[in-house]
Each structure stands twice: as C-alpha cells, then as structure tokens.
Amino acid sequence: MTDDLREQVHAAARRARVAADELVLATRERKDAALHEMAAALRARAHEVLEANAKDLEAGGAAGLSEGLLDRLALDEKRIDGVAKGLETVAGLADPVGEVLRGSILPNGLELRQVRVPMGVVGMVYEARPNVTVDAAGLALKSGNAALLRGSSSAEHSNTALVAILRDALETVGLPADCTQLLPCHDRASVTHLITARGLVDLVIPRGGAGLINAVVQQATVPTIETGVGNCHVYVDASADLDVAERIVLNSKTRRTSVCNAAESLLVHSAIADEFVPRITAALQAQDVTVHGDGAFARQDGVAQATDEDWDTEYLSLDIAARVVDSLDDAVRHIAAHGSGHTEAIVTSDVRAARQFTARVDAAAVMVNASTAFTDGAEFGMGAEIGISTQKLHARGPMGLSELTSSKWIAWGEGHIRPSS
Amino acid sequence: MTDDLREQVHAAARRARVAADELVLATRERKDAALHEMAAALRARAHEVLEANAKDLEAGGAAGLSEGLLDRLALDEKRIDGVAKGLETVAGLADPVGEVLRGSILPNGLELRQVRVPMGVVGMVYEARPNVTVDAAGLALKSGNAALLRGSSSAEHSNTALVAILRDALETVGLPADCTQLLPCHDRASVTHLITARGLVDLVIPRGGAGLINAVVQQATVPTIETGVGNCHVYVDASADLDVAERIVLNSKTRRTSVCNAAESLLVHSAIADEFVPRITAALQAQDVTVHGDGAFARQDGVAQATDEDWDTEYLSLDIAARVVDSLDDAVRHIAAHGSGHTEAIVTSDVRAARQFTARVDAAAVMVNASTAFTDGAEFGMGAEIGISTQKLHARGPMGLSELTSSKWIAWGEGHIRPSS
C-alpha cells in the first residue's frame, strides 16, 4: 500500500514535470488568461464547490472538529468570490519569470544576464483552509511552476472540487491540466513521499505547525522553505512613548491571535517598569489577555507565574509571556534565545536604540514603532503571499511571486572561448 | 569519542555565533582592515606556512597520494602571494551587508526596506587545496559571517598554520579570532556533526565530489548549498558554424579537465553529423581526448563504444561522451535526463534555436556560442567565488559575496498599528 502511495506521488510529480516543461514556455498573456478563466469558472461552478464543502463540513462535524477548524473549512459564495478575486489580483501582478536581475557585457564581449526562471515542480503541504488550494495554484501558475497540492484530509471534497475546476480552466486556455494536481491526503506518508522525491520535485513549502515543520526538516531531501512559526516579541525600550507602546503591544497581541505575526512575548525595560508594567497588564487584561509574567509582572493581580516554557511558546491565543529586562542588550539576548526568527518589534524614541535593535536582532522582519502584525505579503505590497518564510536561505519573510522563482545565467557569444590561465 | 567530537564541533559553532554577533556590527572599514592585515601577515609569515605544508607533503607522499593531489596540496611563495592578493581583491569589493534590495514607503507611511544581512555561522567542507581555507575565510568575513572550516586531513598542518595567521590578524584589528575556526578533520563524523548542528549553524557549503554532496543531502538538517558537480554538455545545432563549434568543443573539454565547468558530453545534430562527426572526433583525438560515442561516433577510428553510464559520467579527464541527436528537442531531452544543472552550451547561428535552448534547458548557466568554461565567479565579474551552486534554492551558478547573505525586512513607523480586516 505504502509503495503504491509512493508511486502515486512520484507519478504525479513526473506528470508535473512534463507540465512544467510546457509552462516554462508559456507567455504571461496565456498564464493570465488561465488565471482569469479559473476565476470565472470558480464563480460559475460555485455550487459544485459548495456541495463538496457541505460534505466536508458534515464529516468534520461528525468527527468532532472544533468550531474554529470548521469555520476555517467553511466556504460560501462570498469566500469563493474572494478566492476568485485573488486569482484576478495575481493576474494583474508583473510576471516574475524573465525578469533580468543582473546583466552586463563582459570585457571579452560576452553578453551576460541573470534572469528569473521558474523553480519547476513545487509542492505545498497545508492545513484545513481550502482557499489555500486556489491561492497556491494561482501563485505557482503565475510564477511558471507546476503545483503538487497536499491539503488536509478534512478538506478533501472541497479541494477535489476546486482542483477539478482549476484544471478544466487550464485546459480551456490550452495549458496542461497537470500544472495543478491534488495529492492523496489520507496518509501522512504522502507528505514523506513528496519531501523525499529528490530530482522529481524542486521545492516543497510546508505551511503548518511546528510538528509538520520538524518532520520536514528531519526527513526532507528535497529543498524546502519553512513557513509560519512565529514567536514574535515586542520590546518596550526605556525611551518609549508609553501611549505608542500600549497601542503597539495591544495590536500585536490581539488583532488576530491565530496568525504567525501575532506577538507572543513582551519585554519591558526596567527603567519604565514601575509605570508601564501595571498599565500594560491592565490594558491586556481588559482585552481578555492572560499575562504569563515573572518579576514585576508576576506581582500584578491576575498574572500567571511564567515558567521557562512560556518564553518559547507560540500561544496563538489570548496569552502573552511578559518579562522585565535591564537593557536593550538583555532584550536582544532574550530574543536570540527564544525568538523564531519571524518578527520582532521595538518601541523607542531613541535613534541609537532603534539602530542597534534592527542591526542586532536576527529575524525576517524587525519593526520600529510599528505592530508585528504588518509582516504580511499584502501589507508589504507584494500583492499576494504564499507564506512567511522564517529561514534565511532563499526567501525570508513574506513570500510573493519572486520568491517562487530561481535564476539562470544566460550568456550570448559568437564563438567565445576562454584562454588558459 | 564521537560524542566528544560532536561537542567539539558544537562548541566551535557556539563560539562562532558569539563572533558573528559581533561581526554583524563591524563596519566595512574594519572588515577590509582585517583582510589587508591577513594578507600582510600571510606574506610576512609565509615560512610558517611552508614548513607546515612540507609536513603535509611528506605525509601525503608517504601515504601514496597521487601527483595530482600532491600538486593541489603544495604551496610555495608564489601561491601564498596569490591567496594574499585574493584577500586584497575581496577587500576592494563592495560590502554586500546593508545593501538595500527593495524599499518603499507604504500607503500608511511605514518606511519599509529589505536589506542584505549576513547568514551568521557558515560551514565549509572542502578538499585538498589549502588555499580554499584562506579564500573561504576572506569571503565569509567580508560578508559578515563567522566561518567553520572543515578541510581535508591531508592539509591539516597547512590549514592549521594558515588559520593561526588569519586569527591573529583578526585580533590585530580588534575583531574576534573566532570569526575563523578550523574544525577537526580526521573523522568524517565531524562533517556529520556540522551538517546536523541545526540552530547552531546557518548554512553549510560542501565543495567536493558526488559522494560528499549525497551524504550531505541525506543527512543534513542545516540548510546547505550544493556545489561543484558538473556534467556539462555542448550541443552543436544543425545551423552551427563548424569552425566555431570545433573551437568551443575543444575549449570546453580541454582547457582544464579537472574543473566542474568542463564539458563531459557532446551532442551533434544529425543534419551535420556526416561532416562534423569525423572532424570533431579527429580534433579531439589530436588533443588526446578519448571519445566515448555511439552511432555515427562509434564508427570512427579509435572511438570507444559508449555505454549508458557514459551519459551520466563526470569524467574530469580527457574523455568525452558523444552522440548524434535528431533535433534540438532531443538534445534538450538528453540534457534533462543526464545533465547536472551546471552549464549547458549550444552552438548555433539560428536565433530561434538559441532562444529555445536557453529557455528550455534547466541549468545554472546556458551558453550560446561560448565555451562552458566561462561559468566562473571571476569571469562573471563577481571578483571572487566560493563555489558554483547547482541547486535552484537561494543561489544558482557562481557564488560571490551576495550569495553568502540573507536578507531582513526593516520597517520604521511612529506608532503604526494594523487595522482589523
């Protein structure tokens, strides 16, 4: 059975390669036509998707999925229109393929340029939300990649309906349906087969919790990009404007608690602790946030004593770890020890502190007097996002179309040979 | 013992992190001063290096190393001056750290920029040549990275002497000596510990043969960049100028056979086979190249019958696999099946063929009417090179200083919070 599954995944990857070899030659016009066709077909055939989605919701309810998961799984006309609009937005973005990154005429006359090219075959592993299926297919297509989509089993009917519509749209404009394929989703082993299909798959992007990311890191032989784990800190410096600090802490923590750019830890400089610790504790508690603190924080009413574990926890809930630090140095060291390299913020009015913090903190994004919530492809002006990379290799921070490409050096000569050295 | 070795590697990585945290704040002035000091110290203390090198050569001779390996291991005043000049060249290159890659003021007034930052702690695994020790240390330093160098045991004395001089030079200019460290080299396990030191090491670059690369791919949990394996092809199209074709094939094959950008396979379009196959066979044989051919090639005097294995072999010697293909399509397919993604060349006078070949061949570099030998950091104007990446993630082709960096998004605001959506 497992060997069958392996062969199923590999066969899909081989079909994806054939599709990718055709897609690399597709003009932007054709790719955009496919995206518009996909959007129109999703709207026209929304009923098919909703019927399939109803089956998933029924099965999810019977299986006892939480309200939150069921909500993420649920589609309606408005959500389908939303993903269709997303495809139209992607059609409006510049084509990353062919962009000349560098180029020059070498001293010997060789014309050299480095151009963006598709990765080739890209795998995506993701969880409940079926809209990711459409987003990922659209971004992969625009960046010239064939997509292997491995969604959650709880969304199987929805994903199957969506992918059938996307594949029909590809064929309508004369592109291979195998640019978009759904992988078997019932067995964790299909993820293993995907991330070990070296040579068949060029890149896998896992979107999910620490468990998935860890499994991928340990087992993958295919290149991968880690996304989506964020233990983000807000550090309130001695020189901070406390009104600004309160606003940023509250927004970073409470705007949406389930997202990776939400703050999970608060660090307050000791020079302002007497004033700011009671104030921010009360403000957080007024918004139903449980504060897990030590030292001055632990002495406030209703604060839970922080354990070592709290500093490393991505709560994704109305909880925050909080501690007083004696210096910017201590804040930087705390973040180095406990941060996940996603987003770190400083609130300060001191230029030197801001410069030190941005230079020394090692993370995908560093905010000065701004909420951690801004780390987002749309906010950064990328138009669309496939995830937020927390690794340093290839892509760091929000990943748009460019981050789904590789590059190639092309040199044109007229019989150029290299002399012996 | 193995646990001791693991702890030794991890302790070196932790010292490297402390050094990297200091190095990230070093100005270009200070880094360049270190590079010049290193160069001066290498020249002033050349005798120490030569004494150590003599021990390595003696041990290598006794252990029966080949003439070729002994030559690569050997240092003399001129080679030491060469590596010192290399450091001075690197000092003259622009600092990649801090380069602003993108930036804008967002609609809400947030000032956003994406800047290059060092990777942090970078490991290098390489073979005999001790000059790589100095090159790698210099490139890592300039790009703000602490280097963990794992050279070959045959060069242990030379590398130890070189690194002692480089570390003294770092201290002379007030930078941490631990920016440059040599790892134990007697046990393959030190490589394993390096590539699994996740969280302690940010990037490992293996430079070596397919065996090393494979071990790294299978075992690594640290991000890696594959370098240095090249099964490069020259495809002579139907429309090729045969004088140009002969020149390019000979240069690609014979300029230096031991390097990864040397051609290992020749593909000739059937329309010109009658004329070109005898001609290029004779020309290659006149330069002592053994041709491993099938079909029309196999019918030439002195040609060895090619086996399936030949198409996948990186000879690194005066051998070439040769075959006649019926179309550009067939050439592209042969390269997709057997190429290693390094450098592929077409000789053609037909613009359409050149465009098709450059668009469809998936490799780090594609040459039109130019020798495969041009794929090289210095030739491409990078000033220096740490290796040639054959992977698609992060860096592809010659890797200079920029390729040793990651990036970071920095946003400056004045109390910016993100509205609920």
mmCIF file with all atom_site columns, N, CA, C and O in Angstrom, chain B residues 264-279:
data_model
loop_
_atom_site.group_PDB
_atom_site.id
_atom_site.type_symbol
_atom_site.label_atom_id
_atom_site.label_alt_id
_atom_site.label_comp_id
_atom_site.label_asym_id
_atom_site.label_entity_id
_atom_site.label_seq_id
_atom_site.pdbx_PDB_ins_code
_atom_site.Cartn_x
_atom_site.Cartn_y
_atom_site.Cartn_z
_atom_site.occupancy
_atom_site.B_iso_or_equiv
_atom_site.pdbx_formal_charge
_atom_site.auth_seq_id
_atom_site.auth_comp_id
_atom_site.auth_asym_id
_atom_site.auth_atom_id
_atom_site.pdbx_PDB_model_num
ATOM 1  N N  . GLU B 1 264 ? 31.569 17.399 -20.578 1.00 0.00 ? 264 GLU B N  1
ATOM 2  C CA . GLU B 1 264 ? 31.727 15.950 -20.453 1.00 0.00 ? 264 GLU B CA 1
ATOM 3  C C  . GLU B 1 264 ? 30.970 15.214 -21.550 1.00 0.00 ? 264 GLU B C  1
ATOM 4  O O  . GLU B 1 264 ? 31.168 14.024 -21.744 1.00 0.00 ? 264 GLU B O  1
ATOM 5  N N  . SER B 1 265 ? 30.083 15.916 -22.248 1.00 0.00 ? 265 SER B N  1
ATOM 6  C CA . SER B 1 265 ? 29.279 15.277 -23.297 1.00 0.00 ? 265 SER B CA 1
ATOM 7  C C  . SER B 1 265 ? 29.122 16.213 -24.484 1.00 0.00 ? 265 SER B C  1
ATOM 8  O O  . SER B 1 265 ? 29.019 17.430 -24.322 1.00 0.00 ? 265 SER B O  1
ATOM 9  N N  . LEU B 1 266 ? 29.079 15.596 -25.655 1.00 0.00 ? 266 LEU B N  1
ATOM 10 C CA . LEU B 1 266 ? 28.918 16.324 -26.907 1.00 0.00 ? 266 LEU B CA 1
ATOM 11 C C  . LEU B 1 266 ? 27.698 15.771 -27.635 1.00 0.00 ? 266 LEU B C  1
ATOM 12 O O  . LEU B 1 266 ? 27.566 14.558 -27.802 1.00 0.00 ? 266 LEU B O  1
ATOM 13 N N  . LEU B 1 267 ? 26.799 16.667 -28.035 1.00 0.00 ? 267 LEU B N  1
ATOM 14 C CA . LEU B 1 267 ? 25.617 16.269 -28.800 1.00 0.00 ? 267 LEU B CA 1
ATOM 15 C C  . LEU B 1 267 ? 25.680 16.974 -30.149 1.00 0.00 ? 267 LEU B C  1
ATOM 16 O O  . LEU B 1 267 ? 25.854 18.198 -30.202 1.00 0.00 ? 267 LEU B O  1
ATOM 17 N N  . VAL B 1 268 ? 25.536 16.204 -31.221 1.00 0.00 ? 268 VAL B N  1
ATOM 18 C CA . VAL B 1 268 ? 25.658 16.771 -32.567 1.00 0.00 ? 268 VAL B CA 1
ATOM 19 C C  . VAL B 1 268 ? 24.377 16.498 -33.346 1.00 0.00 ? 268 VAL B C  1
ATOM 20 O O  . VAL B 1 268 ? 23.875 15.365 -33.366 1.00 0.00 ? 268 VAL B O  1
ATOM 21 N N  . HIS B 1 269 ? 23.835 17.543 -33.978 1.00 0.00 ? 269 HIS B N  1
ATOM 22 C CA . HIS B 1 269 ? 22.612 17.382 -34.768 1.00 0.00 ? 269 HIS B CA 1
ATOM 23 C C  . HIS B 1 269 ? 22.893 16.503 -35.990 1.00 0.00 ? 269 HIS B C  1
ATOM 24 O O  . HIS B 1 269 ? 23.917 16.658 -36.665 1.00 0.00 ? 269 HIS B O  1
ATOM 25 N N  . SER B 1 270 ? 21.937 15.620 -36.274 1.00 0.00 ? 270 SER B N  1
ATOM 26 C CA . SER B 1 270 ? 22.153 14.641 -37.345 1.00 0.00 ? 270 SER B CA 1
ATOM 27 C C  . SER B 1 270 ? 22.372 15.296 -38.713 1.00 0.00 ? 270 SER B C  1
ATOM 28 O O  . SER B 1 270 ? 23.071 14.730 -39.574 1.00 0.00 ? 270 SER B O  1
ATOM 29 N N  . ALA B 1 271 ? 21.820 16.494 -38.925 1.00 0.00 ? 271 ALA B N  1
ATOM 30 C CA . ALA B 1 271 ? 21.941 17.141 -40.236 1.00 0.00 ? 271 ALA B CA 1
ATOM 31 C C  . ALA B 1 271 ? 23.386 17.479 -40.586 1.00 0.00 ? 271 ALA B C  1
ATOM 32 O O  . ALA B 1 271 ? 23.727 17.627 -41.775 1.00 0.00 ? 271 ALA B O  1
ATOM 33 N N  . ILE B 1 272 ? 24.228 17.632 -39.587 1.00 0.00 ? 272 ILE B N  1
ATOM 34 C CA . ILE B 1 272 ? 25.635 17.976 -39.852 1.00 0.00 ? 272 ILE B CA 1
ATOM 35 C C  . ILE B 1 272 ? 26.583 16.869 -39.436 1.00 0.00 ? 272 ILE B C  1
ATOM 36 O O  . ILE B 1 272 ? 27.807 17.026 -39.457 1.00 0.00 ? 272 ILE B O  1
ATOM 37 N N  . ALA B 1 273 ? 25.996 15.722 -39.058 1.00 0.00 ? 273 ALA B N  1
ATOM 38 C CA . ALA B 1 273 ? 26.820 14.648 -38.491 1.00 0.00 ? 273 ALA B CA 1
ATOM 39 C C  . ALA B 1 273 ? 27.855 14.136 -39.499 1.00 0.00 ? 273 ALA B C  1
ATOM 40 O O  . ALA B 1 273 ? 29.011 13.886 -39.140 1.00 0.00 ? 273 ALA B O  1
ATOM 41 N N  . ASP B 1 274 ? 27.445 13.993 -40.753 1.00 0.00 ? 274 ASP B N  1
ATOM 42 C CA . ASP B 1 274 ? 28.376 13.431 -41.745 1.00 0.00 ? 274 ASP B CA 1
ATOM 43 C C  . ASP B 1 274 ? 29.661 14.241 -41.824 1.00 0.00 ? 274 ASP B C  1
ATOM 44 O O  . ASP B 1 274 ? 30.751 13.688 -41.915 1.00 0.00 ? 274 ASP B O  1
ATOM 45 N N  . GLU B 1 275 ? 29.501 15.557 -41.772 1.00 0.00 ? 275 GLU B N  1
ATOM 46 C CA . GLU B 1 275 ? 30.692 16.392 -41.859 1.00 0.00 ? 275 GLU B CA 1
ATOM 47 C C  . GLU B 1 275 ? 31.371 16.567 -40.495 1.00 0.00 ? 275 GLU B C  1
ATOM 48 O O  . GLU B 1 275 ? 32.596 16.468 -40.375 1.00 0.00 ? 275 GLU B O  1
ATOM 49 N N  . PHE B 1 276 ? 30.563 16.816 -39.456 1.00 0.00 ? 276 PHE B N  1
ATOM 50 C CA . PHE B 1 276 ? 31.171 17.256 -38.200 1.00 0.00 ? 276 PHE B CA 1
ATOM 51 C C  . PHE B 1 276 ? 31.685 16.102 -37.337 1.00 0.00 ? 276 PHE B C  1
ATOM 52 O O  . PHE B 1 276 ? 32.665 16.260 -36.614 1.00 0.00 ? 276 PHE B O  1
ATOM 53 N N  . VAL B 1 277 ? 31.025 14.946 -37.396 1.00 0.00 ? 277 VAL B N  1
ATOM 54 C CA . VAL B 1 277 ? 31.448 13.848 -36.510 1.00 0.00 ? 277 VAL B CA 1
ATOM 55 C C  . VAL B 1 277 ? 32.900 13.428 -36.776 1.00 0.00 ? 277 VAL B C  1
ATOM 56 O O  . VAL B 1 277 ? 33.708 13.358 -35.843 1.00 0.00 ? 277 VAL B O  1
ATOM 57 N N  . PRO B 1 278 ? 33.280 13.167 -38.034 1.00 0.00 ? 278 PRO B N  1
ATOM 58 C CA . PRO B 1 278 ? 34.693 12.809 -38.268 1.00 0.00 ? 278 PRO B CA 1
ATOM 59 C C  . PRO B 1 278 ? 35.642 13.956 -37.899 1.00 0.00 ? 278 PRO B C  1
ATOM 60 O O  . PRO B 1 278 ? 36.695 13.728 -37.300 1.00 0.00 ? 278 PRO B O  1
ATOM 61 N N  . ARG B 1 279 ? 35.215 15.173 -38.224 1.00 0.00 ? 279 ARG B N  1
ATOM 62 C CA . ARG B 1 279 ? 36.086 16.315 -37.979 1.00 0.00 ? 279 ARG B CA 1
ATOM 63 C C  . ARG B 1 279 ? 36.345 16.527 -36.486 1.00 0.00 ? 279 ARG B C  1
ATOM 64 O O  . ARG B 1 279 ? 37.497 16.669 -36.061 1.00 0.00 ? 279 ARG B O  1
#
